[in-house]
Short mmCIF file of C-alpha atoms and ligand atoms in Angstrom, two decimals:
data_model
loop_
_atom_site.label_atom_id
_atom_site.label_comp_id
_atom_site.label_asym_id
_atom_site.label_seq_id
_atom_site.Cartn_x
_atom_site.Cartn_y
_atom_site.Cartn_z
CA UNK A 1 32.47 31.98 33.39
CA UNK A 2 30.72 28.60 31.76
CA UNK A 3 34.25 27.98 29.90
CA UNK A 4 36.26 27.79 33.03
CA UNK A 5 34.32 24.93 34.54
CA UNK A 6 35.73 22.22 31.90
CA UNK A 7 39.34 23.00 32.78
CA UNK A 8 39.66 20.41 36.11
CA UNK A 9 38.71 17.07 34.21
CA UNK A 10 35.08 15.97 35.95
CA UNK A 11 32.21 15.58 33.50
CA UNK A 12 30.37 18.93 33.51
CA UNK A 13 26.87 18.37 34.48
CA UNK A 14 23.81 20.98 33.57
CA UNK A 15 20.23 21.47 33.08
CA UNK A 16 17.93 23.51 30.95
CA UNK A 17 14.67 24.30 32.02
CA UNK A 18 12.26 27.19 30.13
CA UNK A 19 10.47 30.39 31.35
CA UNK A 20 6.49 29.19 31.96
CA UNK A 21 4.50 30.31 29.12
CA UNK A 22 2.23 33.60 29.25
CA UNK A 23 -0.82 31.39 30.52
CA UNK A 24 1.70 29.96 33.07
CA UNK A 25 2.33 30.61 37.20
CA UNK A 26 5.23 32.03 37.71
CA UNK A 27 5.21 29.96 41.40
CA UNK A 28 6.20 26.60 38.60
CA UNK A 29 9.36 28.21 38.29
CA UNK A 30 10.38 28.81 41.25
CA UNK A 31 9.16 25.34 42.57
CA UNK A 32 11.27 24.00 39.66
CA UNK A 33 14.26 25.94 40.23
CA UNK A 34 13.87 25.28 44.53
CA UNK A 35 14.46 21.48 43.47
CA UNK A 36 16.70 21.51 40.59
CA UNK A 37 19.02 24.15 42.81
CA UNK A 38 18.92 21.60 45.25
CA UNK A 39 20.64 18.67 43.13
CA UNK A 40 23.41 20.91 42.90
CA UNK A 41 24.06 21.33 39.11
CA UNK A 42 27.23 22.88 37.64
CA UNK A 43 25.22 25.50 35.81
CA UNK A 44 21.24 26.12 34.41
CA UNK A 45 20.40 27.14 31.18
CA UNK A 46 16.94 29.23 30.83
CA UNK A 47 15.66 28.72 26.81
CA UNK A 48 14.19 32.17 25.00
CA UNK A 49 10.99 31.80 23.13
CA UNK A 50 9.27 33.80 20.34
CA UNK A 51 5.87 33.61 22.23
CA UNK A 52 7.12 35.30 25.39
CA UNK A 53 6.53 34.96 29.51
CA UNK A 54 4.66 35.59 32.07
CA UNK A 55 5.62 38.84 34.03
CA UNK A 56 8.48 39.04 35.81
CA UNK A 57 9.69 35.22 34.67
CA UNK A 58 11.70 36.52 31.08
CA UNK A 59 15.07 34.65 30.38
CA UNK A 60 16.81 37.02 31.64
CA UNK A 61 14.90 37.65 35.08
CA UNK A 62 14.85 33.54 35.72
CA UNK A 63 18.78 33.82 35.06
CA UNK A 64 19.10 36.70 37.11
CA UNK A 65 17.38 34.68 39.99
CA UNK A 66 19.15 31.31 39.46
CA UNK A 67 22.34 33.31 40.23
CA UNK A 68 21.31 35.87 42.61
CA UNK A 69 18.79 33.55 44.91
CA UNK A 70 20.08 30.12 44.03
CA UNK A 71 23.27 31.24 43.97
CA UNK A 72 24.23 28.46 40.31
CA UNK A 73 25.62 29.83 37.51
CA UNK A 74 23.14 30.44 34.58
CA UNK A 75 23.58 30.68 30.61
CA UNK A 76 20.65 32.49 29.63
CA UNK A 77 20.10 31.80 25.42
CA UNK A 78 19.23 34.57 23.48
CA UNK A 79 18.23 34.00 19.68
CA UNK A 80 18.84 36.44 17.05
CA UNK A 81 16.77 35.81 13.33
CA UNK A 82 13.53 38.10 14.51
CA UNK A 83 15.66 40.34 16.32
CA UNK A 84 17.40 44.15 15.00
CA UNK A 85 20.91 44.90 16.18
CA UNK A 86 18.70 47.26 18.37
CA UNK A 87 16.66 44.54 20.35
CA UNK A 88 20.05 42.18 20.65
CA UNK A 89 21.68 46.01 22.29
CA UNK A 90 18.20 46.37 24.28
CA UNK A 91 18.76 42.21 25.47
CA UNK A 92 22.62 42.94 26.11
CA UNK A 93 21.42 45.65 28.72
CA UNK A 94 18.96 43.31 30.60
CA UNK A 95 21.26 40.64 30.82
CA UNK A 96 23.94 43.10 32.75
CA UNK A 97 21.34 44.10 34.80
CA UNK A 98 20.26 40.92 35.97
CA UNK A 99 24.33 39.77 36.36
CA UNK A 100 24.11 37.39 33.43
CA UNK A 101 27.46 36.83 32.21
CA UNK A 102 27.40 33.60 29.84
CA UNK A 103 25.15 33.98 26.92
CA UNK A 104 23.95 30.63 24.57
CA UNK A 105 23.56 32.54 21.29
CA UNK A 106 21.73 30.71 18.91
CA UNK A 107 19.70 32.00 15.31
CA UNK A 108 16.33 30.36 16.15
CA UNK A 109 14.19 28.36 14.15
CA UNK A 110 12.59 30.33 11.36
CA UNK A 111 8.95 30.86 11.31
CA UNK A 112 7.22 31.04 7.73
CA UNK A 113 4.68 33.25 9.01
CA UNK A 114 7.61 35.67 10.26
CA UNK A 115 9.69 37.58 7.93
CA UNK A 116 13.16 37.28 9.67
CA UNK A 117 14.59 40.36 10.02
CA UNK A 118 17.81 39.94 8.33
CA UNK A 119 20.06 41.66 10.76
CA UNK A 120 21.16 38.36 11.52
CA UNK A 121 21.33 35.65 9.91
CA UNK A 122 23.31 33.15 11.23
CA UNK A 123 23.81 32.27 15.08
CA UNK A 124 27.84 33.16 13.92
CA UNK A 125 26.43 36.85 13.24
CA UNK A 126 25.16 36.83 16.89
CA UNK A 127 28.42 35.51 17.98
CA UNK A 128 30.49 37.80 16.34
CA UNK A 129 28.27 40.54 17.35
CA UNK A 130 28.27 39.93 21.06
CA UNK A 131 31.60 39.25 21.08
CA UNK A 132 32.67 43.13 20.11
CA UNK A 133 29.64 44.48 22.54
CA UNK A 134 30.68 42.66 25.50
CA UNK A 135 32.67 40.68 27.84
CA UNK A 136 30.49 37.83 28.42
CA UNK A 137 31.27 34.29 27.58
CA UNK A 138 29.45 32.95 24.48
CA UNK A 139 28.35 29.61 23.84
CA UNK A 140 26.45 28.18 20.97
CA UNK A 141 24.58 25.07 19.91
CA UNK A 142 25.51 21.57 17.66
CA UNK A 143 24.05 19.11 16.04
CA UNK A 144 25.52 15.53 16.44
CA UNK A 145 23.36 14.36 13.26
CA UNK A 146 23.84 17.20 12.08
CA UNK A 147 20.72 20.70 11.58
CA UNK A 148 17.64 19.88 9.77
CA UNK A 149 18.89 22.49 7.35
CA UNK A 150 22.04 21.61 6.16
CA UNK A 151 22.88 19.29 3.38
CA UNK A 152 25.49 16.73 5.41
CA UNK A 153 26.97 16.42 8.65
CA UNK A 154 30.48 17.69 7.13
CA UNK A 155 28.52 20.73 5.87
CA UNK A 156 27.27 21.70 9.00
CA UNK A 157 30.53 21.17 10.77
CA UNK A 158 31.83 23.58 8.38
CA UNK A 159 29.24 26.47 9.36
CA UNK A 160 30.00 25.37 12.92
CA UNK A 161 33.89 26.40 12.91
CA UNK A 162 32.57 29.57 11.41
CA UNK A 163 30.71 29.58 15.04
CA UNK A 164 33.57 28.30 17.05
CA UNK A 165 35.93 31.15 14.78
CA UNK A 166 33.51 34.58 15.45
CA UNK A 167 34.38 33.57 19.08
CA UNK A 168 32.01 30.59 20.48
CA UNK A 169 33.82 29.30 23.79
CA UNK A 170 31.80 26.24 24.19
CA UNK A 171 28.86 24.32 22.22
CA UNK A 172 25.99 22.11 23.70
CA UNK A 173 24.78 19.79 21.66
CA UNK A 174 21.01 18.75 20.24
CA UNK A 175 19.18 15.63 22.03
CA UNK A 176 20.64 12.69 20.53
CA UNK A 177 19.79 9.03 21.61
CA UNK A 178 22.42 7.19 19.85
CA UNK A 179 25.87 7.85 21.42
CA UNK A 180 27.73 6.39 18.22
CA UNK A 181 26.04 9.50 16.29
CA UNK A 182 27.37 11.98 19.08
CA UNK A 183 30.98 10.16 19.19
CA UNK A 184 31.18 10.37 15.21
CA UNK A 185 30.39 13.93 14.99
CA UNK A 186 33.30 14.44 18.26
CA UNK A 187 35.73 13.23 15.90
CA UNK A 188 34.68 15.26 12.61
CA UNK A 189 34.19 18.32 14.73
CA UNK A 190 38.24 17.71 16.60
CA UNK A 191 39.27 17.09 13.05
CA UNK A 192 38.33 20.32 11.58
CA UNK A 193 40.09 21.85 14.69
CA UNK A 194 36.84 22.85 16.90
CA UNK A 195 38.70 22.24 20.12
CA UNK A 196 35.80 23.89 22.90
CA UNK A 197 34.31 21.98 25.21
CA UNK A 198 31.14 20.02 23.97
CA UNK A 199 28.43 19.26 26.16
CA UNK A 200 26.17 16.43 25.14
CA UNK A 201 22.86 17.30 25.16
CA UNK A 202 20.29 14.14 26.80
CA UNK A 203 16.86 14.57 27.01
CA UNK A 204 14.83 11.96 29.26
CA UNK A 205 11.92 10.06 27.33
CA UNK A 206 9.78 9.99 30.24
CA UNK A 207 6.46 10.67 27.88
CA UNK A 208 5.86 9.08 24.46
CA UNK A 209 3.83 11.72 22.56
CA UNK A 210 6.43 14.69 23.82
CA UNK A 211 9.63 12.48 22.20
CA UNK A 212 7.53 11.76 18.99
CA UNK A 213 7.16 15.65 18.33
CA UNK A 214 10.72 16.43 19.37
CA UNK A 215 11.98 13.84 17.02
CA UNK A 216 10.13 15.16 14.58
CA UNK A 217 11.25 18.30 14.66
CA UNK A 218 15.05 17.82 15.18
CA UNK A 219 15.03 14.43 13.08
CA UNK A 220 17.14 12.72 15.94
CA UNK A 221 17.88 8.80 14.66
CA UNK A 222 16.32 6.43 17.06
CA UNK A 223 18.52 3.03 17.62
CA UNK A 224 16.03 -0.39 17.76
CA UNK A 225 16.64 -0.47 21.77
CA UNK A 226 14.63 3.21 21.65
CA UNK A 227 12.21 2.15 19.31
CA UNK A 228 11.57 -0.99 21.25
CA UNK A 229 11.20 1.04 24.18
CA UNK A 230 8.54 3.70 23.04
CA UNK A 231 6.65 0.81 21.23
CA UNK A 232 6.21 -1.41 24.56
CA UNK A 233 5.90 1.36 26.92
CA UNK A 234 5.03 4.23 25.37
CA UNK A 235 0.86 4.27 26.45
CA UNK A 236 1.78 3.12 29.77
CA UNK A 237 3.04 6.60 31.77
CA UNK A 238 4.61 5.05 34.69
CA UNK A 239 6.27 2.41 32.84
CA UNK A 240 7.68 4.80 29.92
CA UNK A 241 9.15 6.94 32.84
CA UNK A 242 10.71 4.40 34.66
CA UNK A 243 12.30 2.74 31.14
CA UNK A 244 13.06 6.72 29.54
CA UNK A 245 14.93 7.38 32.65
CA UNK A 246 17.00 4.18 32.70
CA UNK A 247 17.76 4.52 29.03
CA UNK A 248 18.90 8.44 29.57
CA UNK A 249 20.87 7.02 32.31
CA UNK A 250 22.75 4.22 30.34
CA UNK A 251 23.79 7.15 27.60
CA UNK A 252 25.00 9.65 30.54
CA UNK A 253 27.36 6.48 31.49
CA UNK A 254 28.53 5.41 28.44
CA UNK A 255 29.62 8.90 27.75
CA UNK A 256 30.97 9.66 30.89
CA UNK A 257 33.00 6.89 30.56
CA UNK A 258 34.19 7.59 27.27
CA UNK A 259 35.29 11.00 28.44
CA UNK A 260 32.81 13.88 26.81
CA UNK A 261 33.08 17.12 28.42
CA UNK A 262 29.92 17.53 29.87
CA UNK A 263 26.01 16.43 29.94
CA UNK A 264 23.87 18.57 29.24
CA UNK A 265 20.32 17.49 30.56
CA UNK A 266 16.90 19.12 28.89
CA UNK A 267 15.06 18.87 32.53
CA UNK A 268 11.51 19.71 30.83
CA UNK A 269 10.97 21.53 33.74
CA UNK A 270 10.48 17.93 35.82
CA UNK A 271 12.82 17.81 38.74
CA UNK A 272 11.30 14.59 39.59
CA UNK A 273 13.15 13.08 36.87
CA UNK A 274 16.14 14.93 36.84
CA UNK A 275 16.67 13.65 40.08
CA UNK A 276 16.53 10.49 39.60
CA UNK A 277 18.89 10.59 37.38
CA UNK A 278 21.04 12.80 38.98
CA UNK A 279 20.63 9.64 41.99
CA UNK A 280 22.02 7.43 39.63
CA UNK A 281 24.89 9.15 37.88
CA UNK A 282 26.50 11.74 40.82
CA UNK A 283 30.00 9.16 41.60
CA UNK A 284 30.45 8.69 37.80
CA UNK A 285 29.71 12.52 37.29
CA UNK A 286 32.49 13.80 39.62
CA UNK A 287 34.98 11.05 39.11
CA UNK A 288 38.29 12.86 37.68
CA UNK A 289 39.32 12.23 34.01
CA UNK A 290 43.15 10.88 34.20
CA UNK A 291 44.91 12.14 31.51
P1 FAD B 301 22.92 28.39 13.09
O1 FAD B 301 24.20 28.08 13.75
O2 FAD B 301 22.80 29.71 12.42
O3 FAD B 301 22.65 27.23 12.03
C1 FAD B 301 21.43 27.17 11.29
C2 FAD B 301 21.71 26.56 9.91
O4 FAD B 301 22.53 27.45 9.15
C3 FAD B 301 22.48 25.23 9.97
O5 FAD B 301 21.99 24.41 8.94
C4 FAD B 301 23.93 25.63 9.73
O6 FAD B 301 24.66 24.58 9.08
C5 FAD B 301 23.79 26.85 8.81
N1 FAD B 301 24.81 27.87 9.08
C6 FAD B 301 25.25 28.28 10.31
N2 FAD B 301 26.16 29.26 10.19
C7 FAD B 301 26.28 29.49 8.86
C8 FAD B 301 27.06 30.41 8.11
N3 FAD B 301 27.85 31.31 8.74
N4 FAD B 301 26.96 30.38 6.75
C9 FAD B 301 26.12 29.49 6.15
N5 FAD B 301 25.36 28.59 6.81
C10 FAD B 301 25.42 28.61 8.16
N6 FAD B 301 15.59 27.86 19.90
C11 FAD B 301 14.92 28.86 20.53
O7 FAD B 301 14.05 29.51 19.89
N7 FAD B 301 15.16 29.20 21.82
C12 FAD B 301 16.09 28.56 22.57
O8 FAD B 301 16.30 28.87 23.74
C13 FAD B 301 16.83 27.47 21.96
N8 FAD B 301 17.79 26.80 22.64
C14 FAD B 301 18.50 25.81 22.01
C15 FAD B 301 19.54 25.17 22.72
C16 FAD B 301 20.28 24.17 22.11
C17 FAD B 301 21.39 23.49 22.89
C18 FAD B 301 20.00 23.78 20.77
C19 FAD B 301 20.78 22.66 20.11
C20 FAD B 301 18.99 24.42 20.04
C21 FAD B 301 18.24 25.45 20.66
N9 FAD B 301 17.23 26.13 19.97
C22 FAD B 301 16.53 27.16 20.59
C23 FAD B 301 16.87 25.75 18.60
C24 FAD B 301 17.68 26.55 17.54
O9 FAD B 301 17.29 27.90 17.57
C25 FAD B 301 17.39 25.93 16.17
O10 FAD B 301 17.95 24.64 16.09
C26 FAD B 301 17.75 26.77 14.95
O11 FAD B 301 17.12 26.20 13.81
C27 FAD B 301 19.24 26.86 14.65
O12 FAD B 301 19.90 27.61 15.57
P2 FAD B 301 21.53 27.69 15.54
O13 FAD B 301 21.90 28.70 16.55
O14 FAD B 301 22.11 26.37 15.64
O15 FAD B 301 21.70 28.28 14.07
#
């Protein structure tokens, strides 16, 4: 189980990739997945979209094959504000078929053009839910600057031990590129007694326009040596990759060194990149914490 992996002191190291989209190959994923596999990470996550997959490339079916062919260990995330307690029972089933055991259960962002469908309302619900169904681990997500949603930081830390109490073993957090934000929110979140691993979540800049719309959405802060970055590099590809990966690389050390659990890397789907960075960070990676 995900959990267990935190307990002999090395910085846990993981990836998310996605399922390709319904217009998508499903030879991409497997291409993705023979290279990521390769840089030996301690686990992948596989993301679960509204708009679905192609066929035979679900969340479930990619995490059945990360464990089964690539023989990693796989969260596969499952989110719950569209979904009846009878889909959730129907997802529950496909998961044990494919041998998932660790589960990232998360509400999903709420579409105005969907009604939600109120069986579920918060990720906690899911939690909670999954919890009594079965005996998979359960994981869930955080926000270092805090969700878009919630009035403050110590608000959402608040909902978040409601996560951590309906029986969340472990949280990854949102991309962050300021690692005072994510060390901040370690100490509110210990204070209030959330004591699971937290994975920092780090997702490469290697393309300008991508960043823009993710920071957008999640309203990550961006520290003048980011701005900088973007601003000088950001129309130039090669250059923006080269600088994005070197920046994601200086946050993966800092926080190694300062002892977080685990790095959590959002791959894109772009081995390329993650292994450069994986290149770069391995020694400081599996160095043991002293206690
Ligand atoms: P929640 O924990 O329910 O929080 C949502 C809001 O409600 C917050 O403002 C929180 O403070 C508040 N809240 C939470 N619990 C309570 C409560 N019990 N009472 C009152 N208020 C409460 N989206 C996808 O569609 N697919 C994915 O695969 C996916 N993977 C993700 C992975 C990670 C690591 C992260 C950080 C996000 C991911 N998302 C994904 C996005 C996520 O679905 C959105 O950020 C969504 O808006 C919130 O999901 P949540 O599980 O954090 O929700």
């Amino acid at each position: 189980m995900i959990p267990e992996l935190f307990k002999n002191g090395k910085t846990v190291f993981s990836f998310e990739i996605f399922p390709p989209k319904k217009d998508g190959s499903i030879e991409t994923i497997y291409k993705t997945l023979d290279e990521l596999s390769d840089l030996h990470p301690d686990f992948i996550s596989v993301t679960y979209g509204a708009g679905g997959s192609v066929a035979g490339a679900s969340t479930h079916e990619i995490a059945g094959i990360i464990k089964k062919k690539y023989n990693t260990r796989c969260i596969a995330h499952l989110t719950c504000v569209n979904s009846t307690k009878a889909d959730i029972d129907q997802a529950i089933e496909e998961f044990k078929r494919s041998n998932v055991k660790n589960i990232l259960a998360l509400r999903g962002d709420i579409n105005p053009e969907i009604e939600p469908k109120h069986e579920f309302e918060h990720a906690s619900d899911l939690i909670s839910y999954l919890k009594a169904k079965c005996d998979m681990s359960v994981s869930g997500a955080c926000y270092p600057e805090g969700h878009v949603e919630s009035g403050s930081i110590d608000e959402d830390i608040e909902n978040l031990k409601i996560k951590i109490d309906a029986g969340a073993e472990h949280l990854i957090s949102q991309l962050f590129f300021d690692n005072g934000a994510f060390y901040r929110f370690l100490e509110k979140a210990r204070a209030k007694g959330i004591n699971v691993p937290i994975q920092a979540g780090i997702m490469p800049c290697v393309n300008a326009n991508q960043i823009r719309r993710m920071i957008s959405l999640c309203g990550a802060s961006l520290p003048e040596k980011f701005t900088k970055l973007i601003a000088r590099y950001g129309d130039d590809p090669e250059a923006m990759r080269e600088a994005g990966v070197a920046y994601a690389i200086d946050q993966i050390i800092d926080l190694a060194a300062n002892g977080v659990d685990g790095i959590h890397l959002y791959t894109m789907n772009n081995p390329g990149v993650a292994r450069k960075i994986c290149e770069s960070v391995s020694n400081v990676l599996a160095n043991i914490k002293k206690e």
